[in-house]
PDB file of C-alpha atoms in Angstrom:
ATOM      1  CA  MET A 215     -62.979-114.315  62.466  1.00  0.00           C
ATOM      2  CA  ASP A 216     -66.588-114.106  63.696  1.00  0.00           C
ATOM      3  CA  LEU A 217     -68.801-115.261  60.828  1.00  0.00           C
ATOM      4  CA  LYS A 218     -71.916-113.882  62.503  1.00  0.00           C
ATOM      5  CA  ARG A 219     -70.501-110.330  62.575  1.00  0.00           C
ATOM      6  CA  LEU A 220     -69.391-110.706  58.954  1.00  0.00           C
ATOM      7  CA  GLY A 221     -72.973-111.618  58.161  1.00  0.00           C
ATOM      8  CA  HIS A 222     -74.127-108.438  59.886  1.00  0.00           C
ATOM      9  CA  MET A 223     -71.693-106.462  57.735  1.00  0.00           C
ATOM     10  CA  VAL A 224     -73.194-107.997  54.573  1.00  0.00           C
ATOM     11  CA  LEU A 225     -76.735-107.241  55.769  1.00  0.00           C
ATOM     12  CA  LEU A 226     -75.890-103.601  56.455  1.00  0.00           C
ATOM     13  CA  SER A 227     -74.172-103.272  53.066  1.00  0.00           C
ATOM     14  CA  GLU A 228     -77.418-104.462  51.456  1.00  0.00           C
ATOM     15  CA  GLU A 229     -79.836-102.344  53.474  1.00  0.00           C
ATOM     16  CA  LEU A 230     -77.623 -99.296  54.195  1.00  0.00           C
ATOM     17  CA  HIS A 231     -79.992 -98.775  57.112  1.00  0.00           C
ATOM     18  CA  PHE A 232     -79.330 -99.941  60.682  1.00  0.00           C
ATOM     19  CA  SER A 233     -82.943-100.511  61.645  1.00  0.00           C
ATOM     20  CA  ARG A 234     -83.831-102.626  58.600  1.00  0.00           C
ATOM     21  CA  ALA A 235     -80.564-104.594  58.789  1.00  0.00           C
ATOM     22  CA  ALA A 236     -81.099-105.233  62.516  1.00  0.00           C
ATOM     23  CA  LYS A 237     -84.605-106.507  61.801  1.00  0.00           C
ATOM     24  CA  ARG A 238     -83.271-108.986  59.230  1.00  0.00           C
ATOM     25  CA  ALA A 239     -80.663-110.143  61.773  1.00  0.00           C
ATOM     26  CA  HIS A 240     -83.407-110.557  64.432  1.00  0.00           C
ATOM     27  CA  LEU A 241     -81.544-108.160  66.741  1.00  0.00           C
ATOM     28  CA  SER A 242     -82.317-104.877  68.367  1.00  0.00           C
ATOM     29  CA  GLN A 243     -80.839-101.896  66.590  1.00  0.00           C
ATOM     30  CA  THR A 244     -78.543-101.280  69.578  1.00  0.00           C
ATOM     31  CA  ALA A 245     -77.199-104.862  69.571  1.00  0.00           C
ATOM     32  CA  PHE A 246     -76.739-104.772  65.812  1.00  0.00           C
ATOM     33  CA  SER A 247     -74.856-101.478  65.991  1.00  0.00           C
ATOM     34  CA  ARG A 248     -72.555-102.914  68.671  1.00  0.00           C
ATOM     35  CA  SER A 249     -71.821-105.914  66.452  1.00  0.00           C
ATOM     36  CA  ILE A 250     -70.712-103.650  63.577  1.00  0.00           C
ATOM     37  CA  GLN A 251     -68.621-101.509  65.927  1.00  0.00           C
ATOM     38  CA  SER A 252     -66.981-104.612  67.405  1.00  0.00           C
ATOM     39  CA  LEU A 253     -66.091-105.889  63.931  1.00  0.00           C
ATOM     40  CA  GLU A 254     -64.570-102.533  62.969  1.00  0.00           C
ATOM     41  CA  SER A 255     -62.591-102.506  66.208  1.00  0.00           C
ATOM     42  CA  ASP A 256     -61.200-105.994  65.641  1.00  0.00           C
ATOM     43  CA  LEU A 257     -60.271-105.203  62.030  1.00  0.00           C
ATOM     44  CA  GLN A 258     -58.980-101.765  62.963  1.00  0.00           C
ATOM     45  CA  LEU A 259     -60.860-100.415  59.951  1.00  0.00           C
ATOM     46  CA  ARG A 260     -63.880 -98.210  59.462  1.00  0.00           C
ATOM     47  CA  LEU A 261     -66.252-100.170  57.267  1.00  0.00           C
ATOM     48  CA  PHE A 262     -69.233 -97.784  57.152  1.00  0.00           C
ATOM     49  CA  ASP A 263     -69.642 -94.027  57.156  1.00  0.00           C
ATOM     50  CA  ARG A 264     -72.662 -93.111  59.252  1.00  0.00           C
ATOM     51  CA  GLY A 265     -74.604 -89.959  58.550  1.00  0.00           C
ATOM     52  CA  THR A 266     -77.768 -88.620  60.132  1.00  0.00           C
ATOM     53  CA  ARG A 267     -79.823 -89.928  57.239  1.00  0.00           C
ATOM     54  CA  SER A 268     -77.592 -92.446  55.428  1.00  0.00           C
ATOM     55  CA  VAL A 269     -75.085 -95.266  55.820  1.00  0.00           C
ATOM     56  CA  GLN A 270     -72.409 -95.853  53.192  1.00  0.00           C
ATOM     57  CA  LEU A 271     -69.635 -98.401  52.789  1.00  0.00           C
ATOM     58  CA  THR A 272     -66.145 -96.974  53.037  1.00  0.00           C
ATOM     59  CA  ALA A 273     -63.515 -97.790  50.420  1.00  0.00           C
ATOM     60  CA  ALA A 274     -62.026-100.366  52.808  1.00  0.00           C
ATOM     61  CA  GLY A 275     -65.494-101.749  53.449  1.00  0.00           C
ATOM     62  CA  ARG A 276     -66.107-102.245  49.726  1.00  0.00           C
ATOM     63  CA  GLN A 277     -62.811-104.095  49.336  1.00  0.00           C
ATOM     64  CA  LEU A 278     -63.543-106.456  52.233  1.00  0.00           C
ATOM     65  CA  LEU A 279     -67.181-107.026  51.324  1.00  0.00           C
ATOM     66  CA  LEU A 280     -66.410-109.386  48.440  1.00  0.00           C
ATOM     67  CA  GLN A 281     -64.113-111.496  50.632  1.00  0.00           C
ATOM     68  CA  ALA A 282     -66.694-111.484  53.425  1.00  0.00           C
ATOM     69  CA  ARG A 283     -69.376-112.792  51.042  1.00  0.00           C
ATOM     70  CA  ASP A 284     -66.991-115.463  49.732  1.00  0.00           C
ATOM     71  CA  LEU A 285     -66.044-116.565  53.254  1.00  0.00           C
ATOM     72  CA  LEU A 286     -69.694-116.825  54.281  1.00  0.00           C
ATOM     73  CA  ARG A 287     -70.513-118.815  51.145  1.00  0.00           C
ATOM     74  CA  ARG A 288     -67.678-121.234  51.813  1.00  0.00           C
ATOM     75  CA  ALA A 289     -68.808-121.594  55.419  1.00  0.00           C
ATOM     76  CA  GLU A 290     -72.294-122.491  54.172  1.00  0.00           C
ATOM     77  CA  ASN A 291     -70.793-125.032  51.784  1.00  0.00           C
ATOM     78  CA  LEU A 292     -68.729-126.510  54.602  1.00  0.00           C
ATOM     79  CA  SER A 293     -71.815-126.815  56.770  1.00  0.00           C
ATOM     80  CA  ALA A 294     -73.767-128.467  53.952  1.00  0.00           C
ATOM     81  CA  SER A 295     -70.905-130.888  53.251  1.00  0.00           C
ATOM     82  CA  ALA A 296     -70.687-131.779  56.928  1.00  0.00           C
ATOM     83  CA  GLN A 297     -74.418-132.448  56.976  1.00  0.00           C
ATOM     84  CA  TYR A 298     -74.205-134.673  53.885  1.00  0.00           C
ATOM     85  CA  LEU A 299     -71.269-136.497  55.440  1.00  0.00           C
ATOM     86  CA  ALA A 300     -73.049-136.931  58.770  1.00  0.00           C
ATOM     87  CA  ASN A 301     -76.023-138.440  56.938  1.00  0.00           C
ATOM     88  CA  ALA A 302     -73.668-140.611  54.825  1.00  0.00           C
ATOM     89  CA  GLU A 303     -75.125-138.965  51.708  1.00  0.00           C
ATOM     90  CA  GLY A 304     -71.921-137.333  50.498  1.00  0.00           C
ATOM     91  CA  GLY A 305     -68.196-137.164  51.061  1.00  0.00           C
ATOM     92  CA  GLU A 306     -65.694-139.822  50.028  1.00  0.00           C
ATOM     93  CA  LEU A 307     -65.307-143.474  50.986  1.00  0.00           C
ATOM     94  CA  ASN A 308     -62.194-145.536  50.248  1.00  0.00           C
ATOM     95  CA  VAL A 309     -62.503-149.287  50.842  1.00  0.00           C
ATOM     96  CA  GLY A 310     -60.593-152.427  49.974  1.00  0.00           C
ATOM     97  CA  VAL A 311     -62.299-155.617  48.819  1.00  0.00           C
ATOM     98  CA  GLY A 312     -60.750-159.062  48.480  1.00  0.00           C
ATOM     99  CA  LEU A 313     -61.552-161.287  45.521  1.00  0.00           C
ATOM    100  CA  LEU A 314     -63.886-163.597  47.444  1.00  0.00           C
ATOM    101  CA  ALA A 315     -65.913-160.705  48.852  1.00  0.00           C
ATOM    102  CA  ALA A 316     -65.965-158.878  45.518  1.00  0.00           C
ATOM    103  CA  HIS A 317     -67.693-161.839  43.902  1.00  0.00           C
ATOM    104  CA  SER A 318     -70.170-162.640  46.665  1.00  0.00           C
ATOM    105  CA  TYR A 319     -72.260-160.304  48.833  1.00  0.00           C
ATOM    106  CA  MET A 320     -70.331-157.148  47.840  1.00  0.00           C
ATOM    107  CA  GLN A 321     -72.086-157.412  44.492  1.00  0.00           C
ATOM    108  CA  GLU A 322     -75.296-156.634  46.384  1.00  0.00           C
ATOM    109  CA  VAL A 323     -73.837-154.136  48.867  1.00  0.00           C
ATOM    110  CA  LEU A 324     -72.286-151.713  46.377  1.00  0.00           C
ATOM    111  CA  PRO A 325     -75.462-151.113  44.305  1.00  0.00           C
ATOM    112  CA  LEU A 326     -77.419-150.492  47.528  1.00  0.00           C
ATOM    113  CA  LEU A 327     -74.779-148.018  48.697  1.00  0.00           C
ATOM    114  CA  ARG A 328     -74.913-146.183  45.370  1.00  0.00           C
ATOM    115  CA  ARG A 329     -78.711-146.039  45.574  1.00  0.00           C
ATOM    116  CA  ASP A 330     -78.810-144.787  49.175  1.00  0.00           C
ATOM    117  CA  CYS A 331     -75.871-142.377  48.843  1.00  0.00           C
ATOM    118  CA  PRO A 332     -75.939-140.943  45.298  1.00  0.00           C
ATOM    119  CA  GLY A 333     -73.657-138.051  46.248  1.00  0.00           C
ATOM    120  CA  LEU A 334     -70.991-140.307  47.773  1.00  0.00           C
ATOM    121  CA  ARG A 335     -67.656-140.603  45.976  1.00  0.00           C
ATOM    122  CA  LEU A 336     -66.846-144.291  46.288  1.00  0.00           C
ATOM    123  CA  ASN A 337     -63.348-145.664  45.616  1.00  0.00           C
ATOM    124  CA  VAL A 338     -63.110-149.469  45.707  1.00  0.00           C
ATOM    125  CA  GLU A 339     -59.742-151.232  45.520  1.00  0.00           C
ATOM    126  CA  VAL A 340     -60.015-154.945  44.623  1.00  0.00           C
ATOM    127  CA  ASP A 341     -56.870-156.942  45.390  1.00  0.00           C
ATOM    128  CA  HIS A 342     -55.356-159.699  47.507  1.00  0.00           C
ATOM    129  CA  TRP A 343     -56.139-158.988  51.149  1.00  0.00           C
ATOM    130  CA  GLN A 344     -52.436-158.831  52.110  1.00  0.00           C
ATOM    131  CA  ASN A 345     -51.970-155.895  49.723  1.00  0.00           C
ATOM    132  CA  LEU A 346     -55.124-154.243  51.043  1.00  0.00           C
ATOM    133  CA  LEU A 347     -53.868-154.611  54.605  1.00  0.00           C
ATOM    134  CA  ARG A 348     -50.894-152.419  53.717  1.00  0.00           C
ATOM    135  CA  LEU A 349     -53.253-149.771  52.345  1.00  0.00           C
ATOM    136  CA  LEU A 350     -55.199-149.929  55.615  1.00  0.00           C
ATOM    137  CA  GLU A 351     -52.006-149.459  57.639  1.00  0.00           C
ATOM    138  CA  GLN A 352     -51.240-146.390  55.530  1.00  0.00           C
ATOM    139  CA  GLU A 353     -54.851-145.160  56.104  1.00  0.00           C
ATOM    140  CA  ARG A 354     -55.455-145.017  52.357  1.00  0.00           C
ATOM    141  CA  ILE A 355     -58.626-147.069  52.911  1.00  0.00           C
ATOM    142  CA  GLU A 356     -61.003-146.990  55.892  1.00  0.00           C
ATOM    143  CA  PHE A 357     -61.602-150.725  56.039  1.00  0.00           C
ATOM    144  CA  LEU A 358     -61.200-153.860  53.989  1.00  0.00           C
ATOM    145  CA  VAL A 359     -63.303-156.950  53.373  1.00  0.00           C
ATOM    146  CA  GLY A 360     -61.006-159.922  52.950  1.00  0.00           C
ATOM    147  CA  GLY A 361     -58.471-161.985  54.832  1.00  0.00           C
ATOM    148  CA  THR A 362     -59.163-165.553  53.731  1.00  0.00           C
ATOM    149  CA  GLY A 363     -55.814-166.768  55.036  1.00  0.00           C
ATOM    150  CA  PRO A 364     -54.746-167.238  58.669  1.00  0.00           C
ATOM    151  CA  LEU A 365     -55.077-163.989  60.614  1.00  0.00           C
ATOM    152  CA  HIS A 366     -52.837-163.407  63.591  1.00  0.00           C
ATOM    153  CA  GLU A 367     -54.051-161.290  66.475  1.00  0.00           C
ATOM    154  CA  ASP A 368     -52.794-157.750  66.084  1.00  0.00           C
ATOM    155  CA  PRO A 369     -53.856-154.971  68.467  1.00  0.00           C
ATOM    156  CA  ARG A 370     -53.697-152.485  65.598  1.00  0.00           C
ATOM    157  CA  PHE A 371     -56.737-154.020  63.925  1.00  0.00           C
ATOM    158  CA  GLN A 372     -60.355-154.713  64.745  1.00  0.00           C
ATOM    159  CA  ILE A 373     -61.518-157.868  62.965  1.00  0.00           C
ATOM    160  CA  THR A 374     -65.084-159.071  62.445  1.00  0.00           C
ATOM    161  CA  ARG A 375     -65.441-162.522  60.905  1.00  0.00           C
ATOM    162  CA  LEU A 376     -68.040-162.952  58.188  1.00  0.00           C
ATOM    163  CA  PRO A 377     -69.887-166.166  57.264  1.00  0.00           C
ATOM    164  CA  PRO A 378     -67.671-168.671  55.413  1.00  0.00           C
ATOM    165  CA  ARG A 379     -67.929-169.916  51.857  1.00  0.00           C
ATOM    166  CA  ASP A 380     -67.416-173.537  50.828  1.00  0.00           C
ATOM    167  CA  THR A 381     -64.444-174.325  48.594  1.00  0.00           C
ATOM    168  CA  ALA A 382     -64.160-176.539  45.547  1.00  0.00           C
ATOM    169  CA  ILE A 383     -61.573-178.001  43.187  1.00  0.00           C
ATOM    170  CA  TYR A 384     -62.575-177.565  39.547  1.00  0.00           C
ATOM    171  CA  CYS A 385     -61.382-179.163  36.336  1.00  0.00           C
ATOM    172  CA  ARG A 386     -62.572-178.947  32.753  1.00  0.00           C
ATOM    173  CA  SER A 387     -65.049-181.357  31.260  1.00  0.00           C
ATOM    174  CA  GLY A 388     -63.062-184.160  29.668  1.00  0.00           C
ATOM    175  CA  HIS A 389     -60.179-183.900  32.145  1.00  0.00           C
ATOM    176  CA  PRO A 390     -58.194-187.181  32.490  1.00  0.00           C
ATOM    177  CA  LEU A 391     -59.062-187.373  36.191  1.00  0.00           C
ATOM    178  CA  LEU A 392     -62.721-187.830  35.355  1.00  0.00           C
ATOM    179  CA  ALA A 393     -61.913-191.198  33.791  1.00  0.00           C
ATOM    180  CA  VAL A 394     -60.887-192.368  37.273  1.00  0.00           C
ATOM    181  CA  ALA A 395     -64.053-191.043  38.972  1.00  0.00           C
ATOM    182  CA  PRO A 396     -66.441-191.538  40.716  1.00  0.00           C
ATOM    183  CA  VAL A 397     -63.943-191.865  43.625  1.00  0.00           C
ATOM    184  CA  LEU A 398     -60.596-190.102  43.410  1.00  0.00           C
ATOM    185  CA  GLN A 399     -57.526-190.708  45.534  1.00  0.00           C
ATOM    186  CA  SER A 400     -56.115-187.315  46.455  1.00  0.00           C
ATOM    187  CA  SER A 401     -52.589-188.346  45.429  1.00  0.00           C
ATOM    188  CA  LEU A 402     -53.747-188.353  41.798  1.00  0.00           C
ATOM    189  CA  LEU A 403     -54.305-184.600  42.003  1.00  0.00           C
ATOM    190  CA  LEU A 404     -50.541-184.093  42.334  1.00  0.00           C
ATOM    191  CA  ASP A 405     -50.057-185.140  38.721  1.00  0.00           C
ATOM    192  CA  TYR A 406     -51.559-181.890  37.410  1.00  0.00           C
ATOM    193  CA  PRO A 407     -50.774-178.159  37.702  1.00  0.00           C
ATOM    194  CA  TRP A 408     -52.747-176.062  40.168  1.00  0.00           C
ATOM    195  CA  SER A 409     -54.081-172.504  40.123  1.00  0.00           C
ATOM    196  CA  ALA A 410     -55.898-170.281  42.591  1.00  0.00           C
ATOM    197  CA  ALA A 411     -56.610-166.640  43.329  1.00  0.00           C
ATOM    198  CA  LEU A 412     -53.852-166.819  45.948  1.00  0.00           C
ATOM    199  CA  LEU A 413     -51.683-169.918  46.158  1.00  0.00           C
ATOM    200  CA  ASP A 414     -48.387-169.234  47.908  1.00  0.00           C
ATOM    201  CA  ASP A 415     -46.182-171.708  49.777  1.00  0.00           C
ATOM    202  CA  ALA A 416     -48.172-171.359  53.009  1.00  0.00           C
ATOM    203  CA  SER A 417     -51.563-171.913  51.385  1.00  0.00           C
ATOM    204  CA  ALA A 418     -50.128-174.800  49.311  1.00  0.00           C
ATOM    205  CA  LEU A 419     -49.083-176.566  52.517  1.00  0.00           C
ATOM    206  CA  GLN A 420     -52.547-175.951  53.933  1.00  0.00           C
ATOM    207  CA  LEU A 421     -54.167-177.470  50.851  1.00  0.00           C
ATOM    208  CA  LEU A 422     -51.935-180.549  51.093  1.00  0.00           C
ATOM    209  CA  ALA A 423     -53.063-181.027  54.675  1.00  0.00           C
ATOM    210  CA  LEU A 424     -56.705-180.692  53.648  1.00  0.00           C
ATOM    211  CA  LEU A 425     -56.200-183.401  51.051  1.00  0.00           C
ATOM    212  CA  ALA A 426     -54.506-185.636  53.668  1.00  0.00           C
ATOM    213  CA  LEU A 427     -51.276-185.553  51.679  1.00  0.00           C
ATOM    214  CA  PRO A 428     -47.795-185.526  53.244  1.00  0.00           C
ATOM    215  CA  ALA A 429     -46.282-182.126  53.953  1.00  0.00           C
ATOM    216  CA  ASP A 430     -43.185-182.944  51.852  1.00  0.00           C
ATOM    217  CA  ALA A 431     -45.379-183.377  48.771  1.00  0.00           C
ATOM    218  CA  ARG A 432     -45.417-180.527  46.309  1.00  0.00           C
ATOM    219  CA  LEU A 433     -48.169-179.103  44.149  1.00  0.00           C
ATOM    220  CA  PRO A 434     -46.676-178.819  40.647  1.00  0.00           C
ATOM    221  CA  ALA A 435     -46.589-175.681  38.525  1.00  0.00           C
ATOM    222  CA  LEU A 436     -48.476-173.369  40.858  1.00  0.00           C
ATOM    223  CA  MET A 437     -50.264-170.403  39.299  1.00  0.00           C
ATOM    224  CA  SER A 438     -51.478-167.550  41.487  1.00  0.00           C
ATOM    225  CA  CYS A 439     -53.651-164.946  39.775  1.00  0.00           C
ATOM    226  CA  ASN A 440     -55.942-162.173  41.057  1.00  0.00           C
ATOM    227  CA  SER A 441     -58.005-162.159  37.854  1.00  0.00           C
ATOM    228  CA  LEU A 442     -60.955-164.518  38.052  1.00  0.00           C
ATOM    229  CA  PRO A 443     -61.616-164.414  34.262  1.00  0.00           C
ATOM    230  CA  LEU A 444     -58.025-165.528  33.625  1.00  0.00           C
ATOM    231  CA  LEU A 445     -58.348-168.334  36.187  1.00  0.00           C
ATOM    232  CA  ARG A 446     -61.563-169.463  34.508  1.00  0.00           C
ATOM    233  CA  GLN A 447     -59.970-169.490  31.054  1.00  0.00           C
ATOM    234  CA  THR A 448     -56.981-171.441  32.390  1.00  0.00           C
ATOM    235  CA  VAL A 449     -59.076-174.233  33.872  1.00  0.00           C
ATOM    236  CA  LEU A 450     -61.418-174.353  30.860  1.00  0.00           C
ATOM    237  CA  HIS A 451     -58.621-174.768  28.320  1.00  0.00           C
ATOM    238  CA  SER A 452     -55.970-176.815  30.120  1.00  0.00           C
ATOM    239  CA  ASP A 453     -55.556-179.723  32.533  1.00  0.00           C
ATOM    240  CA  SER A 454     -54.914-177.266  35.370  1.00  0.00           C
ATOM    241  CA  LEU A 455     -56.920-177.757  38.569  1.00  0.00           C
ATOM    242  CA  LEU A 456     -58.503-174.662  40.100  1.00  0.00           C
ATOM    243  CA  PHE A 457     -58.840-174.395  43.871  1.00  0.00           C
ATOM    244  CA  THR A 458     -61.289-171.630  44.773  1.00  0.00           C
ATOM    245  CA  TRP A 459     -64.495-170.824  46.631  1.00  0.00           C
ATOM    246  CA  GLU A 460     -67.682-172.504  45.554  1.00  0.00           C
ATOM    247  CA  GLY A 461     -70.304-170.596  43.616  1.00  0.00           C
ATOM    248  CA  TRP A 462     -68.760-168.168  41.178  1.00  0.00           C
ATOM    249  CA  LEU A 463     -68.320-170.932  38.558  1.00  0.00           C
ATOM    250  CA  ARG A 464     -71.770-172.404  39.154  1.00  0.00           C
ATOM    251  CA  ASP A 465     -73.033-171.558  35.652  1.00  0.00           C
ATOM    252  CA  ASP A 466     -70.073-173.385  34.080  1.00  0.00           C
ATOM    253  CA  VAL A 467     -70.763-176.436  36.245  1.00  0.00           C
ATOM    254  CA  ARG A 468     -74.460-176.429  35.337  1.00  0.00           C
ATOM    255  CA  ALA A 469     -73.599-176.116  31.654  1.00  0.00           C
ATOM    256  CA  GLY A 470     -71.183-179.057  31.907  1.00  0.00           C
ATOM    257  CA  ARG A 471     -68.106-177.017  31.021  1.00  0.00           C
ATOM    258  CA  LEU A 472     -66.509-177.522  34.457  1.00  0.00           C
ATOM    259  CA  VAL A 473     -66.692-180.300  37.064  1.00  0.00           C
ATOM    260  CA  ASP A 474     -66.414-179.946  40.841  1.00  0.00           C
ATOM    261  CA  LEU A 475     -63.813-182.592  41.739  1.00  0.00           C
ATOM    262  CA  THR A 476     -64.384-182.095  45.457  1.00  0.00           C
ATOM    263  CA  ARG A 477     -67.504-184.248  45.146  1.00  0.00           C
ATOM    264  CA  HIS A 478     -65.393-187.140  43.810  1.00  0.00           C
ATOM    265  CA  LEU A 479     -62.709-187.158  46.504  1.00  0.00           C
ATOM    266  CA  GLU A 480     -62.310-190.091  48.849  1.00  0.00           C
ATOM    267  CA  PRO A 481     -64.967-189.954  51.604  1.00  0.00           C
ATOM    268  CA  GLY A 482     -63.869-188.310  54.821  1.00  0.00           C
ATOM    269  CA  LEU A 483     -61.198-186.023  53.410  1.00  0.00           C
ATOM    270  CA  PRO A 484     -61.076-182.651  55.252  1.00  0.00           C
ATOM    271  CA  ALA A 485     -61.166-180.814  51.913  1.00  0.00           C
ATOM    272  CA  GLN A 486     -64.784-181.815  51.484  1.00  0.00           C
ATOM    273  CA  GLY A 487     -65.726-179.595  54.421  1.00  0.00           C
ATOM    274  CA  TYR A 488     -63.132-176.867  53.976  1.00  0.00           C
ATOM    275  CA  GLN A 489     -64.401-173.277  54.033  1.00  0.00           C
ATOM    276  CA  LEU A 490     -62.899-169.857  53.372  1.00  0.00           C
ATOM    277  CA  HIS A 491     -63.682-166.904  55.597  1.00  0.00           C
ATOM    278  CA  SER A 492     -63.795-163.226  54.794  1.00  0.00           C
ATOM    279  CA  ASN A 493     -63.339-160.605  57.469  1.00  0.00           C
ATOM    280  CA  LEU A 494     -64.120-156.971  58.040  1.00  0.00           C
ATOM    281  CA  ILE A 495     -60.808-155.424  59.047  1.00  0.00           C
ATOM    282  CA  GLN A 496     -60.456-151.857  60.299  1.00  0.00           C
ATOM    283  CA  LEU A 497     -57.964-149.944  62.396  1.00  0.00           C
ATOM    284  CA  ALA A 498     -58.584-150.385  66.114  1.00  0.00           C
ATOM    285  CA  ASN A 499     -59.760-147.437  68.200  1.00  0.00           C
ATOM    286  CA  ARG A 500     -60.489-145.298  65.152  1.00  0.00           C
ATOM    287  CA  THR A 501     -63.824-143.663  64.317  1.00  0.00           C
ATOM    288  CA  LEU A 502     -65.104-144.558  60.869  1.00  0.00           C
ATOM    289  CA  SER A 503     -66.744-141.901  58.720  1.00  0.00           C
ATOM    290  CA  PRO A 504     -70.567-142.057  58.516  1.00  0.00           C
ATOM    291  CA  PRO A 505     -70.409-143.458  54.933  1.00  0.00           C
ATOM    292  CA  ALA A 506     -68.043-146.198  56.119  1.00  0.00           C
ATOM    293  CA  GLN A 507     -70.373-146.993  59.022  1.00  0.00           C
ATOM    294  CA  ARG A 508     -73.319-147.281  56.632  1.00  0.00           C
ATOM    295  CA  ALA A 509     -71.304-149.509  54.281  1.00  0.00           C
ATOM    296  CA  LEU A 510     -70.289-151.807  57.143  1.00  0.00           C
ATOM    297  CA  ALA A 511     -73.905-152.084  58.292  1.00  0.00           C
ATOM    298  CA  LEU A 512     -74.954-153.116  54.769  1.00  0.00           C
ATOM    299  CA  ILE A 513     -72.132-155.666  54.529  1.00  0.00           C
ATOM    300  CA  LEU A 514     -73.088-157.266  57.856  1.00  0.00           C
ATOM    301  CA  LYS A 515     -76.755-157.342  56.841  1.00  0.00           C
ATOM    302  CA  MET A 516     -76.026-158.989  53.489  1.00  0.00           C
ATOM    303  CA  ALA A 517     -73.565-161.416  55.032  1.00  0.00           C
ATOM    304  CA  GLY A 518     -76.181-162.382  57.606  1.00  0.00           C
ATOM    305  CA  GLN A 519     -78.783-162.990  54.916  1.00  0.00           C
ATOM    306  CA  SER A 520     -76.265-165.057  52.954  1.00  0.00           C
ATOM    307  CA  ALA A 521     -75.545-167.143  56.050  1.00  0.00           C
ATOM    308  CA  GLY A 522     -79.270-167.598  56.645  1.00  0.00           C
TER     309      GLY A 522
END
């Protein structure tokens, strides 16, 4: 269906005069008349009755006119939506955010994205990065910010590493371990339960290695939880040790409610220099939408400033 010829039909229905309608279409009267004739030929319908002094819509023309106007209006809306999308000012963006990223530079990125793209529908899924990776594979999100664990090379994904965050081991003020400080042997940490945002068997083995503990040792009573408020409450009101990234509990440390045990570990332990990385992960060889491209640019900018 030729939208331009439908537009000519609407113009002629409004003017009921070939010369005036042609002028509005910026065409010669001959070219305009040919356009109407071509439309009638394609539709196999007579849309206008032409007289020597008047032009009138036929019954068929009147029935199709409403649909023609609606089709042209929807085409205009489609064009406007495409323009908003191209400028990253509208459309829809579905992203996944890991817990570390959600509580670091993403707190700055999302408000900027809302300010710059007020018409954008933004859907943010916050979860463990392994769960988000499945959503990415299913193309339910365009990209994810996460992946603090070991990432294996996979040709399906394009991965951009972001600046790391230091880790820490927290305990409550008044914890029995603090009576042993200022220098703690890492083996003492095995006497207490552990919690983390993600603490499975693989990451538990990694933590043991970082504390220079034997691989056959076991962290007791592991608690894995993707709710940071619940993790905070657990460490504040029990003898549980919390292994997490440094920073999000800074106010509790300053107020004396929590203590960073990492600073009391035996000198030279790898855990004192251990860092967690976040990554930008997207499907390889796929074109991101303009809103996703703008979001990624903001994330890289904020991550760079954080690293600086």
